[in-house]
Short mmCIF file of C-alpha atoms in Angstrom, two decimals:
data_model
loop_
_atom_site.label_atom_id
_atom_site.label_comp_id
_atom_site.label_asym_id
_atom_site.label_seq_id
_atom_site.Cartn_x
_atom_site.Cartn_y
_atom_site.Cartn_z
CA ASP A 27 0.00 0.00 0.00
CA PHE A 28 2.80 2.38 0.94
CA SER A 29 4.74 1.91 -2.31
CA ASP A 30 1.70 1.86 -4.63
CA LYS A 31 0.28 5.09 -3.25
CA GLU A 32 3.64 6.86 -3.36
CA ILE A 33 4.35 5.91 -7.00
CA ASN A 34 0.88 6.82 -8.28
CA LYS A 35 0.49 9.99 -6.20
CA TYR A 36 3.57 11.74 -7.58
CA TYR A 37 3.12 10.92 -11.27
CA PRO A 38 5.25 11.21 -13.33
CA ASN A 39 8.26 11.00 -11.03
CA GLU A 40 11.22 8.96 -12.26
CA TYR A 41 13.02 9.08 -8.90
CA ILE A 42 10.21 7.41 -6.98
CA LEU A 43 9.54 5.00 -9.85
CA ASN A 44 13.26 4.18 -10.00
CA HIS A 45 13.59 3.46 -6.27
CA TYR A 46 14.11 -0.29 -5.78
CA PHE A 47 12.49 0.08 -2.34
CA PHE A 48 9.09 0.85 -3.90
CA HIS A 49 9.01 -2.42 -5.86
CA PRO A 50 8.45 -5.34 -3.47
CA THR A 51 9.12 -8.48 -5.49
CA THR A 52 9.56 -11.39 -3.08
CA PHE A 53 10.23 -11.68 0.64
CA ASN A 54 13.84 -12.72 0.24
CA TYR A 55 16.58 -12.70 2.86
CA ASN A 56 17.91 -9.19 2.16
CA LYS A 57 14.44 -7.65 1.87
CA LEU A 58 13.34 -9.06 5.24
CA ARG A 59 16.59 -7.96 6.87
CA GLU A 60 16.13 -4.48 5.41
CA LEU A 61 12.54 -4.19 6.66
CA LYS A 62 13.59 -5.31 10.15
CA LYS A 63 16.29 -2.63 10.15
CA ILE A 64 13.78 0.04 9.06
CA SER A 65 11.32 -0.83 11.81
CA GLU A 66 14.08 -0.31 14.41
CA LEU A 67 15.86 2.78 12.99
CA SER A 68 17.97 4.49 15.65
CA ASN A 69 19.46 8.00 15.54
CA LEU A 70 22.85 6.44 14.76
CA ASP A 71 21.30 4.51 11.83
CA LYS A 72 19.78 7.74 10.52
CA LEU A 73 23.14 9.50 10.74
CA LYS A 74 24.81 6.67 8.78
CA LEU A 75 22.08 6.84 6.14
CA ARG A 76 22.55 10.59 5.77
CA ILE A 77 26.33 10.26 5.39
CA ASN A 78 25.88 7.51 2.77
CA PHE A 79 23.44 9.70 0.83
CA TYR A 80 25.98 12.52 0.48
CA ILE A 81 28.76 10.05 -0.37
CA SER A 82 26.54 8.71 -3.17
CA LEU A 83 26.00 12.25 -4.46
CA ILE A 84 29.75 12.92 -4.47
CA PHE A 85 30.46 9.73 -6.43
CA PHE A 86 27.77 10.71 -8.94
CA ILE A 87 29.26 14.19 -9.44
CA CYS A 88 32.77 12.74 -9.76
CA LYS A 89 31.76 10.48 -12.65
CA LYS A 90 33.39 11.83 -15.77
CA PRO A 91 30.97 12.98 -18.48
CA TYR A 92 31.88 10.22 -20.92
CA PHE A 93 31.97 6.45 -21.15
CA ARG A 94 34.47 4.83 -18.81
CA LEU A 95 33.61 1.14 -19.10
CA PHE A 96 36.72 0.27 -21.11
CA ASP A 97 38.65 3.48 -20.38
CA ASN A 98 38.95 4.25 -24.10
CA SER A 99 36.85 5.43 -27.01
CA TYR A 100 35.80 1.98 -28.26
CA TYR A 101 32.63 1.77 -26.17
CA LYS A 102 31.60 5.33 -26.94
CA ASN A 103 32.08 4.75 -30.67
CA ASN A 104 29.88 1.68 -30.47
CA PHE A 105 27.11 3.73 -28.86
CA GLU A 106 27.36 6.40 -31.55
CA LYS A 107 26.98 3.71 -34.23
CA ILE A 108 23.91 2.29 -32.47
CA ILE A 109 22.00 5.58 -32.29
CA ARG A 110 22.54 6.21 -36.00
CA LYS A 111 20.62 3.05 -36.96
CA LYS A 112 16.92 2.26 -37.20
CA TYR A 113 15.52 -0.80 -35.40
CA GLU A 114 12.21 -2.60 -35.33
CA TYR A 115 12.80 -4.64 -32.17
CA VAL A 116 14.83 -3.75 -29.09
CA PHE A 117 15.35 -6.54 -26.54
CA VAL A 118 16.53 -5.84 -23.00
CA SER A 119 18.23 -8.76 -21.30
CA HIS A 120 20.95 -9.43 -18.70
CA LEU A 121 24.66 -10.14 -18.84
CA ASN A 122 24.97 -12.32 -15.74
CA ASN A 123 28.41 -13.86 -16.20
CA LYS A 124 31.23 -14.15 -18.73
CA ASP A 125 30.17 -17.65 -19.83
CA GLN A 126 27.21 -15.99 -21.48
CA LEU A 127 29.57 -14.26 -23.90
CA CYS A 128 30.39 -17.62 -25.50
CA SER A 129 26.79 -18.53 -26.31
CA LYS A 130 24.83 -17.57 -29.40
CA ASN A 131 21.53 -17.81 -27.54
CA ASP A 132 20.43 -15.24 -25.00
CA GLN A 133 19.78 -16.65 -21.51
CA TYR A 134 16.28 -15.19 -21.39
CA PHE A 135 15.07 -14.87 -24.98
CA GLY A 136 16.90 -17.84 -26.47
CA ASP A 137 17.29 -17.59 -30.25
CA LEU A 138 14.32 -15.23 -30.72
CA PRO A 139 16.47 -12.16 -31.62
CA GLU A 140 18.38 -14.25 -34.19
CA ILE A 141 15.17 -15.69 -35.70
CA LEU A 142 13.74 -12.19 -36.14
CA SER A 143 16.96 -10.88 -37.67
CA LYS A 144 16.97 -13.75 -40.20
CA LYS A 145 13.50 -12.64 -41.22
CA ASN A 146 15.04 -9.28 -42.20
CA LYS A 147 13.93 -7.57 -39.01
CA ARG A 148 16.34 -5.01 -37.58
CA VAL A 149 17.11 -6.15 -34.02
CA LEU A 150 19.08 -4.62 -31.14
CA LEU A 151 19.89 -6.52 -27.94
CA LEU A 152 20.61 -4.36 -24.89
CA LEU A 153 22.36 -6.08 -21.99
CA ILE A 154 22.26 -4.95 -18.36
CA PRO A 155 25.70 -5.84 -16.90
CA HIS A 156 25.83 -7.81 -13.63
CA CYS A 157 29.51 -8.70 -13.94
CA LYS A 158 32.74 -6.87 -14.74
CA ILE A 159 33.76 -7.06 -18.39
CA LYS A 160 36.66 -5.84 -20.48
CA GLU A 161 36.93 -4.73 -24.08
CA ASN A 162 38.12 -8.18 -25.22
CA ASP A 163 35.05 -9.78 -23.64
CA PHE A 164 32.79 -7.48 -25.61
CA LEU A 165 34.73 -8.18 -28.81
CA ASN A 166 34.24 -11.94 -28.27
CA LEU A 167 30.51 -11.40 -27.91
CA LYS A 168 30.39 -9.35 -31.10
CA ARG A 169 32.31 -12.05 -32.97
CA ASN A 170 30.02 -14.77 -31.66
CA ILE A 171 26.81 -12.94 -32.61
CA ASN A 172 26.84 -11.02 -35.88
CA SER A 173 23.25 -11.33 -37.14
CA TYR A 174 22.01 -8.45 -34.93
CA ASP A 175 23.44 -5.53 -32.94
CA ILE A 176 24.39 -5.69 -29.26
CA TYR A 177 24.98 -2.89 -26.78
CA ILE A 178 25.95 -3.25 -23.11
CA LEU A 179 24.38 -0.51 -21.00
CA SER A 180 26.90 1.53 -19.03
CA ASN A 181 26.73 2.67 -15.41
CA ASN A 182 28.99 5.63 -16.19
CA PHE A 183 27.21 7.35 -19.06
CA LEU A 184 26.69 10.90 -17.86
CA GLN A 185 25.97 13.90 -20.06
CA GLU A 186 28.09 16.89 -19.06
CA ASN A 187 25.28 19.42 -18.98
CA ASN A 188 22.88 17.59 -16.66
CA VAL A 189 24.99 16.59 -13.63
CA PHE A 190 24.10 19.42 -11.24
CA GLU A 191 20.53 19.68 -12.53
CA GLU A 192 20.13 16.00 -11.65
CA VAL A 193 21.64 16.51 -8.21
CA THR A 194 19.33 19.46 -7.49
CA ARG A 195 16.24 17.43 -8.40
CA VAL A 196 17.38 14.50 -6.26
CA ILE A 197 17.99 16.72 -3.21
CA LYS A 198 14.56 18.32 -3.67
CA GLU A 199 12.86 14.91 -3.81
CA ARG A 200 14.79 13.72 -0.76
CA ARG A 201 13.66 16.77 1.22
CA ARG A 202 10.04 16.01 0.34
CA LEU A 203 10.33 12.43 1.61
CA LEU A 204 12.06 13.51 4.85
CA LYS A 205 9.44 16.21 5.43
CA THR A 206 6.67 13.64 4.92
CA SER A 207 8.47 11.42 7.43
CA LYS A 208 8.33 14.14 10.12
CA ASN A 209 4.62 14.73 9.42
CA ASN A 210 3.82 11.07 10.17
CA SER A 211 4.30 11.37 13.92
CA HIS A 212 1.37 9.00 14.64
CA SER A 213 3.05 6.00 12.99
CA LYS A 214 6.66 5.07 13.75
CA LEU A 215 6.84 2.49 10.94
CA LYS A 216 5.47 4.87 8.32
CA ARG A 217 7.79 7.61 9.54
CA ASN A 218 10.75 5.28 9.24
CA LEU A 219 9.66 4.06 5.79
CA TYR A 220 9.64 7.62 4.40
CA HIS A 221 12.92 8.47 6.12
CA TYR A 222 14.67 5.38 4.79
CA ALA A 223 13.27 5.90 1.28
CA GLY A 224 14.52 9.49 1.28
CA GLU A 225 18.06 8.66 2.37
CA LYS A 226 18.34 5.69 -0.05
CA LEU A 227 16.89 7.67 -2.97
CA PHE A 228 20.20 7.94 -4.80
CA SER A 229 21.91 4.71 -3.80
CA LYS A 230 24.41 3.10 -6.17
CA ASP A 231 21.80 0.70 -7.60
CA ASN A 232 19.30 3.50 -8.15
CA GLN A 233 21.97 5.64 -9.85
CA ASN A 234 22.94 2.82 -12.21
CA THR A 235 19.34 2.09 -13.16
CA LEU A 236 18.60 5.75 -13.87
CA LEU A 237 21.70 6.16 -16.06
CA GLN A 238 20.85 2.97 -17.98
CA ALA A 239 17.25 4.11 -18.52
CA LYS A 240 18.43 7.43 -19.96
CA GLN A 241 20.65 5.58 -22.43
CA VAL A 242 17.61 3.51 -23.44
CA SER A 243 15.58 6.68 -23.92
CA ARG A 244 18.26 8.21 -26.16
CA ILE A 245 18.54 5.04 -28.25
CA ILE A 246 14.75 4.82 -28.61
CA SER A 247 14.40 8.50 -29.56
CA LYS A 248 16.98 8.11 -32.34
CA SER A 249 16.14 4.65 -33.71
CA ARG A 250 12.33 4.79 -33.15
CA PRO A 251 11.70 1.02 -32.92
CA LYS A 252 8.18 -0.40 -33.00
CA ASN A 253 8.72 -2.57 -29.93
CA ILE A 254 10.87 -2.88 -26.82
CA ILE A 255 10.83 -6.29 -25.11
CA THR A 256 12.16 -6.70 -21.57
CA THR A 257 12.21 -9.46 -19.02
CA TYR A 258 9.43 -8.90 -16.48
CA GLU A 259 9.77 -9.85 -12.80
CA GLY A 260 8.43 -6.72 -11.07
CA HIS A 261 11.73 -4.88 -10.66
CA ASN A 262 12.08 -1.09 -10.64
CA TRP A 263 14.23 -0.95 -13.79
CA GLU A 264 11.47 -2.55 -15.90
CA ARG A 265 8.91 0.15 -15.13
CA LEU A 266 11.56 2.85 -15.46
CA PHE A 267 12.60 1.54 -18.89
CA TYR A 268 8.97 1.57 -20.10
CA PHE A 269 8.63 5.15 -18.85
CA PHE A 270 11.81 6.34 -20.57
CA ALA A 271 11.11 4.34 -23.74
CA LYS A 272 7.73 6.08 -24.09
CA LYS A 273 9.40 9.41 -23.39
CA GLY A 274 11.83 8.66 -26.21
CA TYR A 275 9.15 7.59 -28.72
CA LYS A 276 5.41 7.82 -27.93
CA LYS A 277 4.37 5.20 -30.50
CA ILE A 278 6.57 2.42 -29.13
CA LYS A 279 4.96 -0.74 -27.74
CA CYS A 280 6.41 -2.07 -24.47
CA LEU A 281 6.35 -5.84 -23.93
CA GLY A 282 7.30 -7.57 -20.69
CA TYR A 283 8.26 -11.26 -20.76
CA GLN A 284 7.28 -12.93 -17.46
CA HIS A 285 9.69 -15.86 -17.63
CA THR A 286 10.03 -16.99 -14.04
CA LEU A 287 7.98 -18.30 -11.12
CA ILE A 288 5.21 -16.19 -9.58
CA PHE A 289 4.94 -16.53 -5.82
CA GLU A 290 1.98 -15.66 -3.63
CA LYS A 291 3.64 -12.53 -2.26
CA ASN A 292 5.00 -11.31 -5.64
CA HIS A 293 3.29 -7.94 -5.43
CA SER A 294 5.07 -5.64 -7.87
CA VAL A 295 4.86 -8.05 -10.83
CA LYS A 296 1.05 -8.11 -10.51
CA ARG A 297 0.26 -4.43 -9.94
CA GLU A 298 -1.08 -1.97 -12.48
CA LEU A 299 0.35 1.55 -12.15
CA LYS A 300 -0.17 4.66 -14.28
CA SER A 301 -0.15 4.06 -18.05
CA LEU A 302 3.37 5.38 -18.75
CA TYR A 303 4.77 2.95 -16.18
CA ASN A 304 3.06 -0.18 -17.51
CA PRO A 305 3.93 -2.59 -20.31
CA ASP A 306 1.41 -2.63 -23.16
CA TYR A 307 1.69 -6.40 -23.39
CA ILE A 308 2.70 -9.09 -20.90
CA LEU A 309 3.98 -12.32 -22.44
CA THR A 310 3.83 -15.21 -19.96
CA SER A 311 5.78 -18.45 -19.73
CA GLY A 312 2.70 -20.62 -19.28
CA ILE A 313 -1.09 -20.86 -19.12
CA LEU A 314 -1.28 -20.64 -15.32
CA SER A 315 0.90 -17.49 -15.31
CA SER A 316 -1.35 -16.03 -17.99
CA LYS A 317 -4.45 -16.55 -15.83
CA ILE A 318 -2.78 -14.88 -12.83
CA MET A 319 -1.72 -11.87 -14.93
CA LYS A 320 -5.12 -11.45 -16.62
CA LYS A 321 -6.75 -11.43 -13.20
CA SER A 322 -4.30 -8.77 -11.94
CA PHE A 323 -4.45 -6.30 -14.85
CA SER A 324 -7.20 -4.42 -16.69
CA LYS A 325 -8.02 -4.98 -20.35
CA ASP A 326 -5.73 -2.07 -21.27
CA ILE A 327 -2.80 -4.46 -20.84
CA LYS A 328 -2.88 -7.45 -23.18
CA VAL A 329 -1.71 -10.80 -21.78
CA ASN A 330 -0.58 -13.64 -24.06
CA VAL A 331 1.31 -16.91 -23.62
CA LEU A 332 4.77 -16.94 -25.21
CA GLY A 333 6.10 -20.17 -23.73
CA SER A 334 9.73 -21.18 -23.48
CA THR A 335 12.21 -20.40 -26.26
CA LYS A 336 14.92 -22.61 -24.76
CA PHE A 337 13.76 -26.20 -25.18
CA ASN A 338 11.68 -28.25 -27.59
CA LYS A 339 8.65 -30.12 -26.25
CA LYS A 340 10.54 -33.42 -26.51
CA ASN A 341 13.50 -33.21 -24.15
CA LYS A 342 15.62 -36.35 -23.73
CA THR A 343 17.17 -35.14 -20.46
CA ALA A 344 13.73 -34.58 -18.92
CA ASP A 345 12.52 -38.00 -20.08
CA LEU A 346 15.41 -39.70 -18.28
CA LEU A 347 14.62 -38.06 -14.94
CA ASN A 348 12.18 -39.77 -12.61
CA ILE A 349 10.38 -36.82 -11.05
CA HIS A 350 9.32 -38.91 -8.03
CA GLU A 351 12.95 -39.56 -7.10
CA ALA A 352 14.46 -36.14 -7.85
CA ILE A 353 14.31 -32.87 -5.92
CA ILE A 354 15.55 -29.62 -7.44
CA PHE A 355 16.61 -26.64 -5.34
CA LEU A 356 16.34 -23.23 -7.01
CA PRO A 357 17.99 -20.55 -4.86
CA SER A 358 17.58 -16.94 -6.00
CA GLY A 359 20.43 -14.65 -6.99
CA GLU A 360 21.13 -13.74 -3.35
CA GLU A 361 24.31 -15.26 -2.00
CA GLU A 362 23.03 -15.57 1.60
CA GLU A 363 19.99 -17.54 0.49
CA ALA A 364 22.08 -19.75 -1.79
CA VAL A 365 24.45 -20.65 1.08
CA PHE A 366 21.49 -21.70 3.23
CA PHE A 367 19.95 -23.67 0.34
CA THR A 368 23.24 -25.43 -0.46
CA ASN A 369 23.87 -26.54 3.13
CA PHE A 370 20.28 -27.73 3.45
CA ALA A 371 20.43 -29.61 0.14
CA LEU A 372 23.77 -31.29 0.98
CA ASN A 373 22.54 -32.44 4.39
CA PHE A 374 19.30 -33.69 2.86
CA ALA A 375 21.22 -35.62 0.18
CA LYS A 376 23.44 -37.31 2.78
CA THR A 377 20.48 -38.54 4.83
CA ASN A 378 18.14 -39.34 1.88
CA ARG A 379 20.30 -41.25 -0.58
CA SER A 380 17.34 -42.68 -2.50
CA TYR A 381 16.62 -39.21 -3.91
CA ARG A 382 18.51 -37.43 -6.64
CA VAL A 383 19.22 -33.89 -5.45
CA ILE A 384 19.83 -31.14 -8.00
CA ILE A 385 20.86 -27.55 -7.21
CA ARG A 386 20.35 -25.03 -10.00
CA TYR A 387 22.08 -21.74 -9.16
CA HIS A 388 21.05 -18.39 -10.55
CA PRO A 389 23.46 -17.29 -13.33
CA VAL A 390 24.48 -14.21 -11.31
CA ILE A 391 25.99 -16.27 -8.47
CA ARG A 392 26.77 -19.54 -10.26
CA ASP A 393 30.51 -18.84 -10.56
CA LYS A 394 30.81 -18.32 -6.79
CA PHE A 395 29.34 -21.76 -6.09
CA LYS A 396 31.21 -23.89 -8.64
CA LYS A 397 33.12 -25.69 -5.88
#
C-alpha cells in the first residue's frame, strides 16, 4: 500500500519509480533484513544513512561525463553507431556472467532475436551488466553474434550538462520524503519508511538504473523502434525503462516477458500503475501465469502466452529423470539464500540417498558456487 500510493500519487516522477524500495518483489533474505532494520531505525542509523546519501552524491558528481567502461573510445564509438541506426525490435536482457559471452543464444530470450533478424527484421539486444567485463570480452561477444546488434548498458554514461541539474532534483525529492516522514508522527513504521526511502533515494543501484534508462531513452528517440521487449519480474528498472522508452518515442509498444515463477507474495509483478509505467503487453511463460496476470491487470494491458524459447517439447534429459525420485533446489540470486539452500540440500542428500538432489544456481551467483 505504501509503495503503490507513493508511486501513483507523484506521477510522473522517475526518482520514486526508480527506487528499488518501492518495488516489493519477493520476501527474500535481504528484503526481510532491510525491513527489520527500518522498523528499528535508531538515531545512529539515521546518521549513517545521511552520510551515505551525500557520499553517493559525491560519487555521482565525480563520474566523468563520458563512457568509462573500457577506459577508451571503443565503447563510446559503439554507442554512436547504435544511435545512427533504425531498429524494429529492441530486446533488454541481462549479462549475468562471462560464460554468457560464448553462447549464441540469450539466456532469457533464447534464439528469438536471431530468428527475427533472419526474417530481415532489424534487431538490437541491450544487456544490463551484472559482472565486470573488459573490451576483449565485448569483442568476443560481437564475434560470436553477428546477425544483430548488441549494446551493453553503461553505469557511467553521464551527459556533461545535466549533472548538477540532476543533483538538485534528487535533493529536492529527498527533502520532500524527509518532510513527509516528520509529518507522520502517529506511525513510527510509516515515519521510518519515508525516512529510509529518502536517504536511499540515490543509492548506487538506483543511480545505475537511472543512467541505464536514460541511455535507453536516447537510443529509442533516435532509432524509433516499433517494440521494446524486456524481461518482467516486477523490478524497478522494468517500469523505469517503459517510462523512458515512451518518453523517447510515444508510439513504441512495451512488452514484458514474465519468464520466471510467480509466488503468492510477488506484489510488484502483478500491480497496475499509471499508463506510462506499464507494459502494453505481458507475455507469460505458461497458461497458469497467464491466468494470474489477466486477473491482476485491466483490459488495457494485453496478456498472451509466449512459452519457453529454450527447449523443444521433446527433451531427452527430462525423459530420463524420474520426477518422483528427484528434488531440485532453485535458490535466487542472493548469496546468503544460496548458502542456506546449499547446506540444506547437501545435508538432505546425505540422509536421503534414495533421492537425486539437483541444485540449480542463478546465473548471477553460479561462478561463486562452482566448488
